[in-house]
Short mmCIF file of C-alpha atoms and ligand atoms in Angstrom, two decimals:
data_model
loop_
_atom_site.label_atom_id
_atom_site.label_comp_id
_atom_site.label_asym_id
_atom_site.label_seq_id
_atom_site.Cartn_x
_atom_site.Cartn_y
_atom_site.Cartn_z
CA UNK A 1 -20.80 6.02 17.48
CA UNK A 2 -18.60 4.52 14.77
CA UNK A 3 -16.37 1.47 15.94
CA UNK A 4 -12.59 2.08 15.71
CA UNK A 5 -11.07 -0.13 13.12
CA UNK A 6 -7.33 -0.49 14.30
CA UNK A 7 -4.93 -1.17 11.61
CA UNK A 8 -2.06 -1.24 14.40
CA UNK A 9 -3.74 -4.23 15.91
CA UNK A 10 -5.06 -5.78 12.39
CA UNK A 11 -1.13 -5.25 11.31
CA UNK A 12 0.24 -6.81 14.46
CA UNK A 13 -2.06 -10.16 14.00
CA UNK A 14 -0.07 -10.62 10.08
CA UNK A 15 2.78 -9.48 10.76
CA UNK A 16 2.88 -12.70 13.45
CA UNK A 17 1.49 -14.39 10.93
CA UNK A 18 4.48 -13.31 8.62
CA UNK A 19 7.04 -13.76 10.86
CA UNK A 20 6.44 -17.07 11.35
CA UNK A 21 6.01 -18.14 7.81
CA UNK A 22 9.72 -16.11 7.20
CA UNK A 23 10.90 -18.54 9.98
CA UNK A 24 9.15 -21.73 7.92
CA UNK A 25 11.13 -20.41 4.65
CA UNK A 26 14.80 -20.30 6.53
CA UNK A 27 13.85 -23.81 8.08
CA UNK A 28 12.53 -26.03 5.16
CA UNK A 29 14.75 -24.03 1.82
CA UNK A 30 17.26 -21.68 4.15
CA UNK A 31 15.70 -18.33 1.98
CA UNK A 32 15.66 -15.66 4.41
CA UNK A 33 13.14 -13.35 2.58
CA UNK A 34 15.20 -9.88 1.48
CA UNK A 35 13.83 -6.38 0.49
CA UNK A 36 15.94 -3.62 -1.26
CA UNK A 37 14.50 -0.35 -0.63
CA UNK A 38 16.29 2.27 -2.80
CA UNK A 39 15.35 5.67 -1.87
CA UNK A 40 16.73 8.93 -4.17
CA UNK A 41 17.14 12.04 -2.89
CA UNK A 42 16.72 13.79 1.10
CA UNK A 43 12.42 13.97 0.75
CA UNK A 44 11.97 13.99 4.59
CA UNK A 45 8.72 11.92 4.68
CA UNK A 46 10.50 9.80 1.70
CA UNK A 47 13.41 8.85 4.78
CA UNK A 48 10.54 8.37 7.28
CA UNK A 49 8.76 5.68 5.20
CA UNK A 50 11.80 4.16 3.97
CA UNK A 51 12.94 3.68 7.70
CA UNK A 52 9.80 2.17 9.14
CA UNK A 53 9.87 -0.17 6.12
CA UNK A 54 13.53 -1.34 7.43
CA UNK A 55 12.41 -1.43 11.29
CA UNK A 56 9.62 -3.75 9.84
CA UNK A 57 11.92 -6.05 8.00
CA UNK A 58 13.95 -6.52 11.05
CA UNK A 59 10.47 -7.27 13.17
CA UNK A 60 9.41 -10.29 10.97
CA UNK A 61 12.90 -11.49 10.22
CA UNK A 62 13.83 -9.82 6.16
CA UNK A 63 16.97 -8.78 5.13
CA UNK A 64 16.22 -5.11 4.72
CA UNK A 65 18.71 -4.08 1.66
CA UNK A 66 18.77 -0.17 2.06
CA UNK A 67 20.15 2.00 -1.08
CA UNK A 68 20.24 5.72 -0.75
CA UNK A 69 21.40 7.63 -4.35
CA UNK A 70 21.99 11.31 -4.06
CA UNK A 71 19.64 13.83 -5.54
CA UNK A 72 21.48 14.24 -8.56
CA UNK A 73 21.89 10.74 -9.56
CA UNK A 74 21.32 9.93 -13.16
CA UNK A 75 18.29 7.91 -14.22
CA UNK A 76 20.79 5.15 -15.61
CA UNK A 77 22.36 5.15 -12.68
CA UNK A 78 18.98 3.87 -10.69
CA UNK A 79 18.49 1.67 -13.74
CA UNK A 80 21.97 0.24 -13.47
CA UNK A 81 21.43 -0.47 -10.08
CA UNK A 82 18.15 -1.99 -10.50
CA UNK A 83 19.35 -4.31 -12.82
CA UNK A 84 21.78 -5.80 -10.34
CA UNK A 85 19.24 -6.28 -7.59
CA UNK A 86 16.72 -7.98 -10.49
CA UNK A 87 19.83 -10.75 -10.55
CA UNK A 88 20.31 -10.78 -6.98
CA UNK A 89 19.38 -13.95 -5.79
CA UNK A 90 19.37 -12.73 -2.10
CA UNK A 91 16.71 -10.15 -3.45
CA UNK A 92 13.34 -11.29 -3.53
CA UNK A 93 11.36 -7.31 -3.23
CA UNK A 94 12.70 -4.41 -4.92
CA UNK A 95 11.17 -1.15 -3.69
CA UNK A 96 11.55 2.40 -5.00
CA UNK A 97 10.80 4.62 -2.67
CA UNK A 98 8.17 7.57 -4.43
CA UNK A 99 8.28 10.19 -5.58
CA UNK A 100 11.59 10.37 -7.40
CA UNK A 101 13.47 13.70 -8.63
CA UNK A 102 12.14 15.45 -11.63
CA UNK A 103 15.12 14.68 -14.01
CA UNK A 104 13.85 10.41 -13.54
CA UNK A 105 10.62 8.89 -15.17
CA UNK A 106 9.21 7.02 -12.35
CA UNK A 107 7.53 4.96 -15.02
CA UNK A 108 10.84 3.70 -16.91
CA UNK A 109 12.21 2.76 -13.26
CA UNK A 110 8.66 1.06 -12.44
CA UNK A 111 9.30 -1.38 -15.57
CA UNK A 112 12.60 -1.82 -15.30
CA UNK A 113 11.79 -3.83 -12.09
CA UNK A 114 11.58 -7.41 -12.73
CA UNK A 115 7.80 -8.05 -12.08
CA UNK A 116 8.53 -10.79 -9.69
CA UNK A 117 10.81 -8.92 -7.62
CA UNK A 118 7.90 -5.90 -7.87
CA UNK A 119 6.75 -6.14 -4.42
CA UNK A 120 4.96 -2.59 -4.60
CA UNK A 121 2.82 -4.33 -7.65
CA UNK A 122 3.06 -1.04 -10.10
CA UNK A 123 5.02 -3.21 -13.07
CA UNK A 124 2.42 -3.18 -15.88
CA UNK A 125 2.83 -6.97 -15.95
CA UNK A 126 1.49 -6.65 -12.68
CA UNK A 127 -1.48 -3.84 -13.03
CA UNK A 128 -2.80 -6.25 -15.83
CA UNK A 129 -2.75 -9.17 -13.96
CA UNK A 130 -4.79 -7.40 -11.14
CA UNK A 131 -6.93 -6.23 -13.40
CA UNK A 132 -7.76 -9.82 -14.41
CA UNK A 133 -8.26 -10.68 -10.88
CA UNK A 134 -5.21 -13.30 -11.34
CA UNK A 135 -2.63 -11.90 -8.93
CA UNK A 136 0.68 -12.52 -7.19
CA UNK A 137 1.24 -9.33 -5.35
CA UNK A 138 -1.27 -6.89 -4.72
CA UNK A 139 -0.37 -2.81 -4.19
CA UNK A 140 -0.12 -2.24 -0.97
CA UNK A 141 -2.55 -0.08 0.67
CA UNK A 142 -5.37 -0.95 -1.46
CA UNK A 143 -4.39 -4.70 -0.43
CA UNK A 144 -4.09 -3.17 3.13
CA UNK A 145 -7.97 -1.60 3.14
CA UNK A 146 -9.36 -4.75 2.23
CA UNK A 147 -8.24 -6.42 5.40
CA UNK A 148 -9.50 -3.62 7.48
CA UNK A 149 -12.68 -3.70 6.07
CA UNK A 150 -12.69 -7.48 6.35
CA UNK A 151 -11.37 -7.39 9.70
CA UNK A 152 -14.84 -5.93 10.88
CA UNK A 153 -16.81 -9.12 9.01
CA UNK A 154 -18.69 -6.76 7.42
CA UNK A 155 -19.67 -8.22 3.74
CA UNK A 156 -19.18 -6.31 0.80
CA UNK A 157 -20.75 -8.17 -1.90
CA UNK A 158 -23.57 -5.82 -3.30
CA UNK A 159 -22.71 -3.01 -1.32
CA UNK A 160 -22.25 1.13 -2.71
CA UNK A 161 -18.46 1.65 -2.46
CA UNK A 162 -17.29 4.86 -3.24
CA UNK A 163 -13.56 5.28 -3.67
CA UNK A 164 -12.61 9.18 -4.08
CA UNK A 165 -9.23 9.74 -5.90
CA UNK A 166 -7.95 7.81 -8.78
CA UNK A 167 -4.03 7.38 -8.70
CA UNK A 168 -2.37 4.29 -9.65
CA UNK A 169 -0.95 3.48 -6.53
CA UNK A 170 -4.51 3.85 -4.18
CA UNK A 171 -7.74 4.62 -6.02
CA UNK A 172 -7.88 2.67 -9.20
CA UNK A 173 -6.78 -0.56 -7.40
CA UNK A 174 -8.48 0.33 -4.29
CA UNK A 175 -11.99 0.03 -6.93
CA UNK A 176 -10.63 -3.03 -8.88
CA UNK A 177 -10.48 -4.53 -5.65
CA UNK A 178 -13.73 -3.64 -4.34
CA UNK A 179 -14.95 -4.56 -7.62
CA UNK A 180 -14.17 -8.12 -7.65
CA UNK A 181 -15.63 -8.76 -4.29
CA UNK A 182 -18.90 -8.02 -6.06
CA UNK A 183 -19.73 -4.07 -4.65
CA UNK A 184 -21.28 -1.54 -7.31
CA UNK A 185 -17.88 0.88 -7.48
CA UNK A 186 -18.04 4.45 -8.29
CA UNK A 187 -14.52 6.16 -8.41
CA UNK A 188 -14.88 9.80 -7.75
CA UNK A 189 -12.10 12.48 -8.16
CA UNK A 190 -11.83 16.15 -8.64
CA UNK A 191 -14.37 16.79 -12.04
CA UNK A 192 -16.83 15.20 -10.07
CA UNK A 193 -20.13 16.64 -9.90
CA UNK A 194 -21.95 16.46 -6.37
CA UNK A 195 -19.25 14.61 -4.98
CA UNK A 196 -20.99 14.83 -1.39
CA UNK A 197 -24.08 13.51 -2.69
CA UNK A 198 -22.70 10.52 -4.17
CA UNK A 199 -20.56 9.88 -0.95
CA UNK A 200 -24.19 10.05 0.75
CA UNK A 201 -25.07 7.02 -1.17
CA UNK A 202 -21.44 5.01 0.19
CA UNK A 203 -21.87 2.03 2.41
CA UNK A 204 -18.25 2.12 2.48
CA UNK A 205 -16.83 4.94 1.57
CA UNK A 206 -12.73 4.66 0.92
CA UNK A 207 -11.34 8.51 1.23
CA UNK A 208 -7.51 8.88 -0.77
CA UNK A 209 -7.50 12.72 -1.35
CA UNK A 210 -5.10 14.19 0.52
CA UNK A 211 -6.79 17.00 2.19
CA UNK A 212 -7.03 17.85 5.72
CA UNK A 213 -11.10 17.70 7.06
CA UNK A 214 -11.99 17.15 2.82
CA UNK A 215 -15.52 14.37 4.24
CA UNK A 216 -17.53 16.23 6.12
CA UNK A 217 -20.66 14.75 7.94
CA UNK A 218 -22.78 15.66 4.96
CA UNK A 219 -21.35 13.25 3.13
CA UNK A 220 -21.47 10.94 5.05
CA UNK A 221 -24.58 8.71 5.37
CA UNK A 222 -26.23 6.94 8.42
CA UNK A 223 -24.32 3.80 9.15
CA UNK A 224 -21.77 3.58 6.63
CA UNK A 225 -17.84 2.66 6.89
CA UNK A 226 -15.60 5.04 6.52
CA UNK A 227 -12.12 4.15 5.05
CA UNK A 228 -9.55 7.14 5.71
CA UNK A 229 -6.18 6.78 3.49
CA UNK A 230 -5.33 10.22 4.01
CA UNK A 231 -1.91 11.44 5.00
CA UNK A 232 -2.24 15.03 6.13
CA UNK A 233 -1.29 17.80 8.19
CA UNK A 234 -3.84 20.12 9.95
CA UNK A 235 -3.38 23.84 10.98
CA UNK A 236 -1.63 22.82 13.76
CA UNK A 237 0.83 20.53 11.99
CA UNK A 238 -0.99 17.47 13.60
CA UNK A 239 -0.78 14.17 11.46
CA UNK A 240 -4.33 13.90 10.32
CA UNK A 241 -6.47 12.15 7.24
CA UNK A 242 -9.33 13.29 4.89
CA UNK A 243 -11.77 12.90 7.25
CA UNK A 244 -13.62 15.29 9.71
CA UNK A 245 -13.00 12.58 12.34
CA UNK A 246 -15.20 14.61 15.38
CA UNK A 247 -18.33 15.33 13.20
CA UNK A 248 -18.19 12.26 10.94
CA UNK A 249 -17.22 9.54 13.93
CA UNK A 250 -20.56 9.48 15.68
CA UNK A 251 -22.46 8.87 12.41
CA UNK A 252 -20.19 6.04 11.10
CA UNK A 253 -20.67 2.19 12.10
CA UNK A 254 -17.00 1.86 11.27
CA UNK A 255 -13.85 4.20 10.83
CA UNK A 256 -10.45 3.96 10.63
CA UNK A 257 -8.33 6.47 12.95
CA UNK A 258 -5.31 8.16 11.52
CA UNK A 259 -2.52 7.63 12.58
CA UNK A 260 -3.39 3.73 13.51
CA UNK A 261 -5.15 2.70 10.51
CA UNK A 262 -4.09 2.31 7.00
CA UNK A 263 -0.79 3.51 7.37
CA UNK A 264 0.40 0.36 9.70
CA UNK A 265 -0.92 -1.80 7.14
CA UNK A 266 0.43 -0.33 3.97
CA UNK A 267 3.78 -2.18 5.58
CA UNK A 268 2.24 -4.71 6.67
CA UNK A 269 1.03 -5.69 2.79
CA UNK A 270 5.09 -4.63 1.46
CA UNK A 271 6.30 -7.51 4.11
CA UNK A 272 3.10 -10.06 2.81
CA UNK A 273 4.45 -9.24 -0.93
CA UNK A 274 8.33 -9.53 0.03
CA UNK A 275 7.09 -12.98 1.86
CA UNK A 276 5.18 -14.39 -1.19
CA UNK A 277 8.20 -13.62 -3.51
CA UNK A 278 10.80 -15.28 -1.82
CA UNK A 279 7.82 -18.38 -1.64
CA UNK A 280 7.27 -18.22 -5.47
CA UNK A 281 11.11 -18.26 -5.71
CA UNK A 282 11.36 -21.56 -3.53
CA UNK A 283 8.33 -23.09 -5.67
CA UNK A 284 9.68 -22.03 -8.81
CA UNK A 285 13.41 -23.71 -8.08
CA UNK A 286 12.19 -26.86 -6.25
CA UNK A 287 10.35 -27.94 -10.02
N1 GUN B 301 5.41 6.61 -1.91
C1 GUN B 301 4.21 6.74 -1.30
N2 GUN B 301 3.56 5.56 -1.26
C2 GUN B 301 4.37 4.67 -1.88
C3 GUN B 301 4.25 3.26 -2.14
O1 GUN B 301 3.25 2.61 -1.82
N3 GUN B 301 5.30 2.70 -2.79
C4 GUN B 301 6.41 3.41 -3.16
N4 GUN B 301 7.38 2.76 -3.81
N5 GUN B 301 6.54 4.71 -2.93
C5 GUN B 301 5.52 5.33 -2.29
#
Protein backbone atom coordinates (compact mmCIF):
# COMPACT_ATOMS: atom_id res chain seq x y z
CA UNK A 1 0.00 0.00 0.00
CA UNK A 2 1.57 3.26 -1.15
CA UNK A 3 1.66 6.13 1.57
CA UNK A 4 -0.38 9.26 0.67
CA UNK A 5 1.88 12.16 0.13
CA UNK A 6 -0.42 15.26 0.92
CA UNK A 7 0.54 18.37 -0.79
CA UNK A 8 -2.54 20.15 1.05
CA UNK A 9 -0.83 19.48 4.32
CA UNK A 10 2.96 19.90 2.90
CA UNK A 11 1.43 23.41 1.42
CA UNK A 12 -0.23 24.39 4.66
CA UNK A 13 3.22 23.86 6.78
CA UNK A 14 5.01 26.83 4.06
CA UNK A 15 2.52 28.68 3.54
CA UNK A 16 2.77 29.35 7.68
CA UNK A 17 6.06 29.49 7.10
CA UNK A 18 5.41 32.30 4.42
CA UNK A 19 3.07 34.11 6.14
CA UNK A 20 5.09 34.78 8.79
CA UNK A 21 8.17 35.79 6.95
CA UNK A 22 5.53 38.39 4.82
CA UNK A 23 4.73 39.66 8.40
CA UNK A 24 8.81 39.96 9.19
CA UNK A 25 9.10 42.04 5.74
CA UNK A 26 6.11 44.70 6.73
CA UNK A 27 7.76 44.87 10.32
CA UNK A 28 11.59 45.39 9.78
CA UNK A 29 11.38 47.43 5.80
CA UNK A 30 7.27 48.05 5.70
CA UNK A 31 7.30 45.92 1.99
CA UNK A 32 4.16 44.15 1.96
CA UNK A 33 5.08 41.52 -0.72
CA UNK A 34 2.64 42.21 -4.05
CA UNK A 35 1.75 39.87 -7.02
CA UNK A 36 0.14 41.08 -10.35
CA UNK A 37 -1.58 38.33 -11.97
CA UNK A 38 -2.70 39.43 -15.48
CA UNK A 39 -4.93 36.99 -17.02
CA UNK A 40 -6.17 37.50 -21.02
CA UNK A 41 -9.09 36.26 -22.22
CA UNK A 42 -12.45 34.11 -20.45
CA UNK A 43 -10.30 30.37 -20.46
CA UNK A 44 -12.50 28.94 -17.62
CA UNK A 45 -9.72 26.90 -15.88
CA UNK A 46 -7.40 30.12 -16.78
CA UNK A 47 -10.13 32.21 -14.13
CA UNK A 48 -10.03 29.22 -11.73
CA UNK A 49 -6.22 29.31 -11.28
CA UNK A 50 -5.96 32.91 -11.42
CA UNK A 51 -8.54 33.09 -8.46
CA UNK A 52 -7.00 30.57 -6.12
CA UNK A 53 -3.71 32.38 -6.76
CA UNK A 54 -5.56 35.71 -5.31
CA UNK A 55 -7.38 33.72 -2.34
CA UNK A 56 -3.71 32.61 -1.59
CA UNK A 57 -2.23 36.05 -1.58
CA UNK A 58 -4.82 37.18 0.80
CA UNK A 59 -4.03 33.87 3.15
CA UNK A 60 -0.27 34.76 3.68
CA UNK A 61 -0.73 38.49 3.64
CA UNK A 62 0.33 39.73 -0.55
CA UNK A 63 -1.16 42.33 -2.27
CA UNK A 64 -2.81 40.31 -4.98
CA UNK A 65 -2.73 42.90 -8.13
CA UNK A 66 -5.42 41.26 -10.49
CA UNK A 67 -5.45 42.45 -14.37
CA UNK A 68 -8.00 40.94 -16.65
CA UNK A 69 -7.48 42.15 -20.67
CA UNK A 70 -10.21 41.11 -23.00
CA UNK A 71 -9.72 38.44 -25.59
CA UNK A 72 -8.97 40.70 -28.24
CA UNK A 73 -6.38 42.74 -26.63
CA UNK A 74 -3.35 43.54 -28.67
CA UNK A 75 0.00 41.98 -27.82
CA UNK A 76 1.38 45.66 -27.19
CA UNK A 77 -1.20 46.24 -25.18
CA UNK A 78 -0.04 43.27 -22.57
CA UNK A 79 3.47 44.54 -23.27
CA UNK A 80 2.51 48.09 -22.41
CA UNK A 81 1.09 46.99 -19.40
CA UNK A 82 3.86 44.84 -18.40
CA UNK A 83 6.17 47.46 -18.63
CA UNK A 84 4.37 49.51 -16.02
CA UNK A 85 4.17 46.74 -13.46
CA UNK A 86 8.23 46.00 -14.22
CA UNK A 87 8.50 49.86 -12.66
CA UNK A 88 6.05 49.33 -10.07
CA UNK A 89 7.71 49.47 -6.97
CA UNK A 90 4.65 47.97 -5.10
CA UNK A 91 5.17 44.98 -7.60
CA UNK A 92 7.54 42.50 -6.60
CA UNK A 93 5.84 39.10 -8.90
CA UNK A 94 4.46 39.55 -12.22
CA UNK A 95 2.41 36.57 -13.38
CA UNK A 96 0.86 35.82 -16.78
CA UNK A 97 -1.62 33.64 -16.51
CA UNK A 98 -1.07 30.63 -19.56
CA UNK A 99 -2.03 29.97 -22.18
CA UNK A 100 -2.58 33.29 -23.93
CA UNK A 101 -4.77 33.93 -27.23
CA UNK A 102 -3.34 32.87 -30.50
CA UNK A 103 -2.79 36.43 -31.98
CA UNK A 104 0.15 36.90 -28.64
CA UNK A 105 3.65 35.13 -28.53
CA UNK A 106 3.71 33.90 -25.08
CA UNK A 107 7.46 33.98 -25.50
CA UNK A 108 7.84 37.89 -26.31
CA UNK A 109 5.49 38.48 -23.12
CA UNK A 110 7.72 35.84 -21.07
CA UNK A 111 10.87 38.23 -21.77
CA UNK A 112 9.40 41.22 -21.55
CA UNK A 113 9.02 40.45 -17.78
CA UNK A 114 11.73 41.88 -15.81
CA UNK A 115 13.52 38.66 -14.57
CA UNK A 116 13.37 39.75 -11.04
CA UNK A 117 9.83 40.44 -10.98
CA UNK A 118 9.52 36.75 -12.95
CA UNK A 119 8.06 34.91 -10.17
CA UNK A 120 6.84 31.96 -12.55
CA UNK A 121 10.83 31.62 -13.42
CA UNK A 122 10.22 31.16 -17.46
CA UNK A 123 12.49 34.54 -18.33
CA UNK A 124 15.46 33.02 -20.19
CA UNK A 125 17.65 34.92 -17.72
CA UNK A 126 16.05 32.74 -15.42
CA UNK A 127 15.95 29.10 -17.33
CA UNK A 128 19.82 29.67 -17.63
CA UNK A 129 20.42 30.39 -14.30
CA UNK A 130 18.54 27.14 -13.25
CA UNK A 131 20.25 25.40 -15.52
CA UNK A 132 23.50 26.39 -13.76
CA UNK A 133 22.06 25.35 -10.55
CA UNK A 134 22.51 29.20 -9.38
CA UNK A 135 18.91 30.24 -8.78
CA UNK A 136 16.63 32.92 -7.37
CA UNK A 137 13.23 31.62 -8.23
CA UNK A 138 12.54 28.27 -9.20
CA UNK A 139 9.26 27.28 -11.64
CA UNK A 140 6.77 26.40 -9.69
CA UNK A 141 5.57 22.96 -9.75
CA UNK A 142 8.79 21.42 -10.47
CA UNK A 143 9.99 23.50 -7.27
CA UNK A 144 6.67 22.20 -5.72
CA UNK A 145 7.55 18.17 -6.45
CA UNK A 146 10.73 18.47 -4.86
CA UNK A 147 9.24 19.26 -1.51
CA UNK A 148 6.81 16.47 -1.77
CA UNK A 149 9.26 14.10 -2.47
CA UNK A 150 11.42 15.54 0.29
CA UNK A 151 8.64 15.76 2.56
CA UNK A 152 8.66 11.81 2.73
CA UNK A 153 12.74 11.88 3.69
CA UNK A 154 13.17 9.71 1.09
CA UNK A 155 16.84 10.43 -0.53
CA UNK A 156 17.27 10.89 -4.02
CA UNK A 157 20.86 10.99 -4.60
CA UNK A 158 21.63 7.96 -6.98
CA UNK A 159 18.24 7.04 -7.50
CA UNK A 160 16.34 6.16 -11.35
CA UNK A 161 14.05 9.19 -11.84
CA UNK A 162 12.00 9.13 -14.69
CA UNK A 163 10.23 12.34 -15.60
CA UNK A 164 7.62 11.71 -18.62
CA UNK A 165 6.80 14.93 -20.62
CA UNK A 166 9.19 17.61 -21.54
CA UNK A 167 7.53 21.19 -21.52
CA UNK A 168 9.24 24.14 -20.27
CA UNK A 169 7.11 24.86 -17.55
CA UNK A 170 7.11 20.96 -15.79
CA UNK A 171 9.33 18.33 -17.38
CA UNK A 172 12.59 19.85 -18.37
CA UNK A 173 12.94 21.63 -14.97
CA UNK A 174 11.25 18.95 -13.15
CA UNK A 175 14.76 16.71 -14.58
CA UNK A 176 17.22 19.66 -14.05
CA UNK A 177 16.05 19.52 -10.69
CA UNK A 178 16.23 15.97 -10.05
CA UNK A 179 19.44 16.15 -11.73
CA UNK A 180 21.28 18.28 -9.41
CA UNK A 181 20.27 16.36 -6.40
CA UNK A 182 22.48 13.67 -7.91
CA UNK A 183 19.56 10.98 -9.48
CA UNK A 184 20.40 9.32 -13.00
CA UNK A 185 17.39 11.36 -15.05
CA UNK A 186 15.77 10.00 -18.04
CA UNK A 187 13.11 12.42 -19.58
CA UNK A 188 10.62 10.47 -21.53
CA UNK A 189 7.89 11.93 -23.88
CA UNK A 190 5.80 10.81 -26.73
CA UNK A 191 8.74 9.26 -29.44
CA UNK A 192 9.67 7.21 -26.71
CA UNK A 193 10.25 3.69 -27.28
CA UNK A 194 9.02 1.23 -24.41
CA UNK A 195 8.01 3.96 -22.38
CA UNK A 196 6.45 1.38 -19.75
CA UNK A 197 9.56 -0.44 -19.55
CA UNK A 198 11.66 2.37 -18.73
CA UNK A 199 9.03 3.63 -16.12
CA UNK A 200 9.59 -0.07 -14.68
CA UNK A 201 13.08 0.90 -13.97
CA UNK A 202 11.74 4.52 -11.92
CA UNK A 203 12.40 4.75 -8.25
CA UNK A 204 10.57 7.86 -8.56
CA UNK A 205 8.73 8.20 -11.26
CA UNK A 206 7.35 12.08 -11.89
CA UNK A 207 4.11 11.65 -14.39
CA UNK A 208 3.31 15.40 -16.43
CA UNK A 209 1.29 14.02 -19.45
CA UNK A 210 -1.93 15.02 -19.28
CA UNK A 211 -3.90 11.96 -19.81
CA UNK A 212 -6.52 10.45 -17.77
CA UNK A 213 -5.32 6.59 -16.35
CA UNK A 214 -1.91 7.18 -19.00
CA UNK A 215 0.60 4.83 -15.79
CA UNK A 216 -0.76 1.82 -15.50
CA UNK A 217 0.51 -0.82 -12.90
CA UNK A 218 2.82 -2.23 -15.51
CA UNK A 219 4.77 0.48 -15.34
CA UNK A 220 5.06 0.79 -12.37
CA UNK A 221 7.72 -1.12 -10.36
CA UNK A 222 7.69 -2.67 -6.79
CA UNK A 223 8.25 0.07 -4.30
CA UNK A 224 8.75 3.06 -6.21
CA UNK A 225 7.29 6.81 -5.73
CA UNK A 226 4.98 7.90 -7.80
CA UNK A 227 4.78 11.71 -8.57
CA UNK A 228 1.30 12.57 -10.33
CA UNK A 229 1.30 16.26 -12.01
CA UNK A 230 -1.56 15.47 -14.02
CA UNK A 231 -4.56 17.71 -14.41
CA UNK A 232 -7.32 15.67 -15.98
CA UNK A 233 -10.77 14.83 -16.42
CA UNK A 234 -12.09 11.19 -16.48
CA UNK A 235 -15.25 9.81 -18.29
CA UNK A 236 -17.19 11.01 -15.71
CA UNK A 237 -15.85 14.56 -15.67
CA UNK A 238 -14.10 13.76 -12.27
CA UNK A 239 -10.83 15.85 -11.62
CA UNK A 240 -8.25 13.17 -11.98
CA UNK A 241 -4.22 12.83 -12.86
CA UNK A 242 -2.09 10.51 -15.11
CA UNK A 243 -2.15 7.89 -12.91
CA UNK A 244 -4.29 4.65 -12.57
CA UNK A 245 -4.56 5.57 -8.86
CA UNK A 246 -6.66 2.01 -7.81
CA UNK A 247 -4.25 -0.43 -9.64
CA UNK A 248 -1.01 1.54 -9.23
CA UNK A 249 -1.67 2.67 -5.28
CA UNK A 250 -1.13 -0.70 -3.68
CA UNK A 251 2.21 -1.23 -5.50
CA UNK A 252 3.69 2.26 -4.73
CA UNK A 253 5.67 3.11 -1.36
CA UNK A 254 4.64 6.68 -2.06
CA UNK A 255 1.96 8.61 -4.23
CA UNK A 256 0.61 11.74 -4.51
CA UNK A 257 -3.40 11.95 -4.68
CA UNK A 258 -4.98 14.30 -7.13
CA UNK A 259 -6.65 16.67 -6.23
CA UNK A 260 -4.41 17.22 -2.84
CA UNK A 261 -1.06 16.91 -4.19
CA UNK A 262 0.87 18.95 -6.59
CA UNK A 263 -1.68 21.24 -7.42
CA UNK A 264 -1.76 22.93 -3.69
CA UNK A 265 1.81 23.33 -3.99
CA UNK A 266 2.24 24.77 -7.41
CA UNK A 267 0.78 28.02 -5.27
CA UNK A 268 2.39 27.39 -2.63
CA UNK A 269 6.00 27.77 -4.71
CA UNK A 270 4.24 31.26 -6.75
CA UNK A 271 3.79 32.76 -2.97
CA UNK A 272 7.70 31.34 -1.92
CA UNK A 273 8.89 33.20 -5.33
CA UNK A 274 6.62 36.46 -4.76
CA UNK A 275 8.19 36.27 -0.98
CA UNK A 276 11.88 35.99 -2.09
CA UNK A 277 11.41 38.94 -4.57
CA UNK A 278 10.14 41.43 -2.44
CA UNK A 279 13.36 40.02 0.04
CA UNK A 280 15.92 40.51 -2.82
CA UNK A 281 14.27 43.95 -3.30
CA UNK A 282 14.82 44.91 0.50
CA UNK A 283 18.55 43.46 0.24
CA UNK A 284 19.21 45.05 -2.90
CA UNK A 285 18.02 48.80 -1.54
CA UNK A 286 19.40 48.51 2.03
CA UNK A 287 23.30 48.35 0.15
N1 LIG B 1 -0.75 27.92 -16.84
C1 LIG B 1 -0.63 26.65 -16.37
N2 LIG B 1 0.38 26.55 -15.49
C2 LIG B 1 0.93 27.78 -15.41
C3 LIG B 1 2.01 28.32 -14.64
O1 LIG B 1 2.70 27.62 -13.88
N3 LIG B 1 2.26 29.64 -14.83
C4 LIG B 1 1.54 30.42 -15.67
N4 LIG B 1 1.87 31.71 -15.79
N5 LIG B 1 0.53 29.95 -16.40
C5 LIG B 1 0.23 28.64 -16.26
Amino acid sequence: MGKLISGKEVSTSIRAKIKEEAQKLRDDYGIQPGLAVILVGNDPASQIYVRNKQKACEEVGFHAFEYRLNENSTQEQLLDLIGVLNKDNKVHGILVQLPLPDHIDPQTVINTISPEKDVDAFHPINVGKIMLGDYEFLPCTPAGVMELIDSTGVEISGKNCVVIGRSNIVGKPMAMLLLHRNATVTICHSRTKNLAEVCAGADILVSAVGKAHFITADMVKEGAMVIDVGMNHDENGKLCGDVEFSTVEPRASYITPVPGGVGPMTITMLMKNTLRAAELKCTKSAK
